[in-house]
Amino acid sequence: MFQFIIRRILQTIPVLIGVSIIVFSMMHLVPGDPAQVIAGEGAPQEQIDNIRERLGLNDPLPKQYLDYVTNAVQGDLGTSMRSGRDVSSEIGARFWVTVELAFYSTVLAVFVGLIVGIISATRKYSAIDTTLMLIALFGLSMPNFWLGLMLIQWFAIGIDLPSWVPFFSNTAWFSPSGWGSFSQIVLPVITLGTSSAAIIARMTRSSMLDVIGQDYIRTARAKGVKEQIVIYRHALKNALIPIVTVVGLQFGGLLGGAVLTESVFAVNGMGKLIIDSIQARDFPVVQGTILVASLLFVFVNLVVDVAYRLLNKRIDLD
Amino acid sequence: MSDQKVLLKVNDLKQYFPIKGGIFGRTINHVKAVDDVSFEIFEGETLSIVGESGCGKSTTGRAILRLDEPTAGEVEFDNTNILELNKKEMNKFRKDMQIIFQDPYASINPRHTVRQILTEAMEIQNAVPKKERNDRVKELMDTVGLGPHQADRYPHEFSGGQRQRIGIARALSVNPRLIIADEAVSALDVSIQAQVINLLKKLQREFKLTYLFISHDLGVVRHISDRIIVMYLGKVVEIADKNSLFTNNMHPYTKALLSAIPSTDVEKEKERIMLKGDVPSPIDPPEGCRFHTRCPFATDLCRTKVPELRNTEGMKDGHRAACHHMEAIRSGEHQPQVNA
Amino acid sequence: MTGAPDTSYDNILEIKNLQTSFFTKDLEVKAVDGVSFSIPKGKVLGVVGESGSGKSITSLSILRLIEEPGKVKGGEILFKGENLLDKSEAQMRKIRGNEISMIFQEPMTSLNPTFTVGQQIGESFRIHQGLSKKEAKKKSVDMLKLVGIPSPEKRVDQYPFELSGGMRQRVMIAIALACNPDLLIADEPTTALDVTIQAQILDLMKELQEKLDMGILLITHDLGVVAETCDYVAVMYCGKVVEFTDKKTLFTEPKHPYTVGLMESIPQYDQDIEGDLAVIKGSVPSPADMPKGCRFAPRCPFATDLCRNKLPDLETDEDGNQIRCWIYSDEWDGDPEVNVYERSESTS
């Protein structure tokens, strides 16, 4: 196991180098002179030279790259063009907001996905199964900015309820924007988690159906094990193995989804930071944010791989 | 037997599969699936390879056809070492050597009709002119006992026994000289198995085919073979004509294997040689004789020195076994070792 | 059925007219179609048949483990004199793994890959005897010792993939025998194993059967295994028992043409056969298209119009042997001198 983790960490090195090259190249992939682009149309030559000097654009490319990587490793991601603050401190606070958003969404997706998947699998081809899978298909197909807008319409702006409904006269239960309190968290998390929940539910269903058909489930039943324990102990542990991989991949998707969700709900996270920075042509921030998000994704996948190993003893053989 | 023409000659065939591991995924060891196996097959005979799972019998069959490229050794078909041939030259020889697998369903394309399956092989080998292919399909179907009207059906519409007949028809479609049958009847129900065995024997008579018959079922092997090879953990332990193998077997493993088969003869009390434990891993096979860890007769000699295949007094020509103590075991001089 | 517990039973298991079917939209497949047999206390009954004979479905029906769309439609399964089909699901759970245990064909897939061997054996002790985790583990080690697994203290914490096929089957046996059952159902327990390992496992089963005095229902397609381990044999064909006798009678004087055909079509390692093997012509009929008379009639060399039109009953002769064949009835309309077994000897 230890050897595996070491090997797995070593394997991330080429990935990290690749990511850093791509992020670094972004600056140079922009058509024309990056300094000109950053400074904007019609900026005085002096300002452009200034930017060029500050970003080290006069150095040869390999040196620029090495400087960038050396600084990045030391936590120095440059300075924001817009605010003049360190990019790392610019990202700092927002990083945790996005991680929280993605984490809660993953928890919601896993929780709802597993339950729906298990219910569907144990009631194969029943009306419940069909209904749940139809809803899952719907959840999967909905673009998340649209879902976010609908949720704001229904549960933040609210709909007037008929007078016979006790306690509530209106469905404006949650806050439409910001991040921090429970009421602010609910809608973005649902928005971001829905499609993952749907994917996990479908995956869980097929994985459970596969496992329930296995010989060892019959063995458990023949031992006199209660049906609930057969499902939740014997079957689920095996069914989780492929699901874990999907959860890991979903997390990556969530980071992408966060860009839209944060914009819709005005959540001040990395996603919104990217959008704002792109609009302001604040290249160092864009670079830094993408680099951090990629690192996060690589790290989560590492964790998922380790979890997969722990669940699937068989792989530990080599 | 010795005046017969040798069709296939296998010399010191080795098949090692690498095992990757460690932090950098290097090759850290090998599965020694087949280790220095030599034998020859005469034209028109049925040579069987028997042994338990992991003995290397199927690997040997696959290595001969270069389905897995062998690690070392020579395979001479009709006096040409086919392991030295390039892909194009090899393809010419593939027509002469066909294989039938255990699971016919897994080895035929489920989306092709029987006609497509049969003509595909003819096309690849260009064995039959285009015009004659439809007639040939009809003929083949008839030969293996299927109705020509079934030619346009898909494999899933057939039963297991019929699918195996399709597999046989495909092998026959290019007029091969050697057919390797890898557990070809093992998955079939007994009443169907008998039909397929009879078919294989009939085809051999009609088309002068040579069979390499790989099986774990000694009943079937006794019925179908002229000569038999017994393998254990990648090595040949005994090779003999059928009669000698069943009545004058020399190697303790052969004896144990035969005695382990349940007999339907309820009136005969049978002496059973119970082997201890499991077959060792082919990654780190035992030193000396590979069977020594389970052999009741094993001595220090067996633990250190690899026994050669040899013939000794009282054995027929061509009958050879690889045991240091076979003479003494037969004479009763060498008894099972108590504290082995 | 009075419901009072019957302690005077002679048979540990008695199946009467068991019917299990699988239902698809517009088709009922009668997998088990009126099967009856019994196992005396402490004896081994072999059930022989090819795929589609219903032998495995019969065994799953006994433990009531048939899943949708299958259903036990009728009959009685008397275990120690009580009908299992009248039991509630909770009562059945107390019987499964405790009084009746089962081992399956595939030792590779019948153990849960994500639990240790000890956890899987221990579960039986925990369910049925309410033992703690620690006690269960200790007893699991004892069971591993009983089934002849070397260094059981180490093995108990291993996962199934770390064991060979033969070892896994020993673990399956340990699970099955954990609670000292009165009846063991073994569904092709050695089919997936190599012969030298099969010999070890059959030996172990016989030894433990005598030690624990349990009945065994051994399902197999291998007549050699039957000859070596069973006291009685039931031959099944297309969901019905066609012959039921003691072992010796079956192998020395088989009566049903199917039994005889089966025996002749298997080449034995200790006999030479000149020429072709005898074959049973054709193949097992599809369940959707069952012959209306004797199920075997289309493949039987002796079949007459009577056989083709009317299903024979399972008749018991004076020795207690049972046979389902018109040849042995008074109504037989074919050659009165026909002798199924001698015919085969003359042709072989």
CSV table of C-alpha atoms in Angstrom, one decimal, chain B residues 52-53 189-195 197-198 201 205 217-220 222-223 242-243 246 253 256-258 260-268 270 272 274-278 294, chain C residues 50-51 164 167 194-200 202-203 222-225 227-228 247-248 251-252 262 265-273 275-283 299:
chain,number,residue,atom,x,y,z
B,52,GLU,CA,-4.4,-29.6,-14.1
B,53,SER,CA,-5.0,-25.9,-14.3
B,189,ASP,CA,-23.1,-31.5,-21.4
B,190,VAL,CA,-22.1,-35.1,-21.5
B,191,SER,CA,-24.7,-36.3,-24.0
B,192,ILE,CA,-23.6,-33.5,-26.4
B,193,GLN,CA,-19.9,-34.0,-25.6
B,194,ALA,CA,-20.2,-37.6,-26.9
B,195,GLN,CA,-21.6,-36.3,-30.2
B,197,ILE,CA,-16.1,-36.3,-29.8
B,198,ASN,CA,-17.5,-38.7,-32.4
B,201,LYS,CA,-13.0,-38.7,-34.8
B,205,ARG,CA,-10.6,-40.3,-40.6
B,217,ASP,CA,-10.6,-35.0,-18.8
B,218,LEU,CA,-8.7,-38.3,-18.8
B,219,GLY,CA,-11.7,-40.2,-19.8
B,220,VAL,CA,-12.1,-38.2,-23.0
B,222,ARG,CA,-8.2,-42.1,-23.3
B,223,HIS,CA,-10.9,-42.4,-25.9
B,242,LYS,CA,-2.1,-44.4,-24.7
B,243,ASN,CA,-1.9,-47.9,-23.6
B,246,PHE,CA,-2.9,-46.0,-18.6
B,253,TYR,CA,2.2,-37.6,-10.6
B,256,ALA,CA,-1.8,-39.8,-8.5
B,257,LEU,CA,-3.7,-38.0,-11.3
B,258,LEU,CA,-5.2,-41.2,-12.5
B,260,ALA,CA,-7.8,-39.1,-8.2
B,261,ILE,CA,-10.4,-39.5,-10.9
B,262,PRO,CA,-13.6,-40.9,-9.4
B,263,SER,CA,-14.6,-44.2,-11.0
B,264,THR,CA,-18.0,-45.3,-11.9
B,265,ASP,CA,-17.0,-48.9,-11.2
B,266,VAL,CA,-18.8,-49.4,-7.9
B,267,GLU,CA,-17.6,-52.9,-7.4
B,268,LYS,CA,-13.9,-52.3,-7.6
B,270,LYS,CA,-9.6,-48.4,-5.6
B,272,ARG,CA,-6.1,-43.7,-4.0
B,274,MET,CA,-4.0,-38.5,-2.1
B,275,LEU,CA,-1.7,-35.6,-2.9
B,276,LYS,CA,-1.0,-33.0,-0.2
B,277,GLY,CA,-1.7,-29.3,-0.7
B,278,ASP,CA,-2.0,-27.3,-3.9
B,294,ARG,CA,3.6,-32.9,-3.3
C,50,GLU,CA,-27.4,-32.3,-17.4
C,51,SER,CA,-28.0,-28.6,-17.6
C,164,SER,CA,-6.4,-21.1,-4.2
C,167,MET,CA,-8.7,-23.6,-0.3
C,194,ASP,CA,-8.8,-30.0,-10.6
C,195,VAL,CA,-9.1,-33.7,-10.0
C,196,THR,CA,-6.4,-34.0,-7.4
C,197,ILE,CA,-8.1,-31.2,-5.4
C,198,GLN,CA,-11.5,-32.7,-6.1
C,199,ALA,CA,-10.3,-35.9,-4.5
C,200,GLN,CA,-9.2,-33.9,-1.4
C,202,LEU,CA,-14.7,-35.2,-1.6
C,203,ASP,CA,-12.6,-37.0,1.0
C,222,ASP,CA,-20.3,-36.4,-12.8
C,223,LEU,CA,-21.3,-40.0,-12.4
C,224,GLY,CA,-17.9,-40.8,-11.0
C,225,VAL,CA,-18.4,-38.5,-8.1
C,227,ALA,CA,-20.3,-43.5,-7.5
C,228,GLU,CA,-17.7,-42.6,-5.0
C,247,LYS,CA,-26.1,-46.3,-5.8
C,248,LYS,CA,-25.1,-49.9,-6.4
C,251,PHE,CA,-24.4,-48.5,-11.6
C,252,THR,CA,-25.0,-52.3,-12.0
C,262,LEU,CA,-25.8,-41.1,-20.0
C,265,SER,CA,-21.9,-41.5,-23.6
C,266,ILE,CA,-19.2,-40.7,-21.0
C,267,PRO,CA,-15.8,-42.1,-21.8
C,268,GLN,CA,-14.2,-43.5,-18.7
C,269,TYR,CA,-10.5,-43.2,-17.9
C,270,ASP,CA,-10.4,-46.9,-16.9
C,271,GLN,CA,-12.1,-48.5,-19.9
C,272,ASP,CA,-11.2,-48.7,-23.5
C,273,ILE,CA,-14.0,-48.2,-26.0
C,275,GLY,CA,-15.1,-47.2,-32.2
C,276,ASP,CA,-17.5,-44.4,-31.6
C,277,LEU,CA,-19.1,-43.5,-28.3
C,278,ALA,CA,-22.7,-44.3,-27.8
C,279,VAL,CA,-24.7,-41.1,-28.1
C,280,ILE,CA,-28.1,-39.9,-27.0
C,281,LYS,CA,-29.4,-38.4,-30.2
C,282,GLY,CA,-30.6,-34.9,-30.4
C,283,SER,CA,-30.6,-32.5,-27.5
C,299,ARG,CA,-34.5,-39.0,-27.8
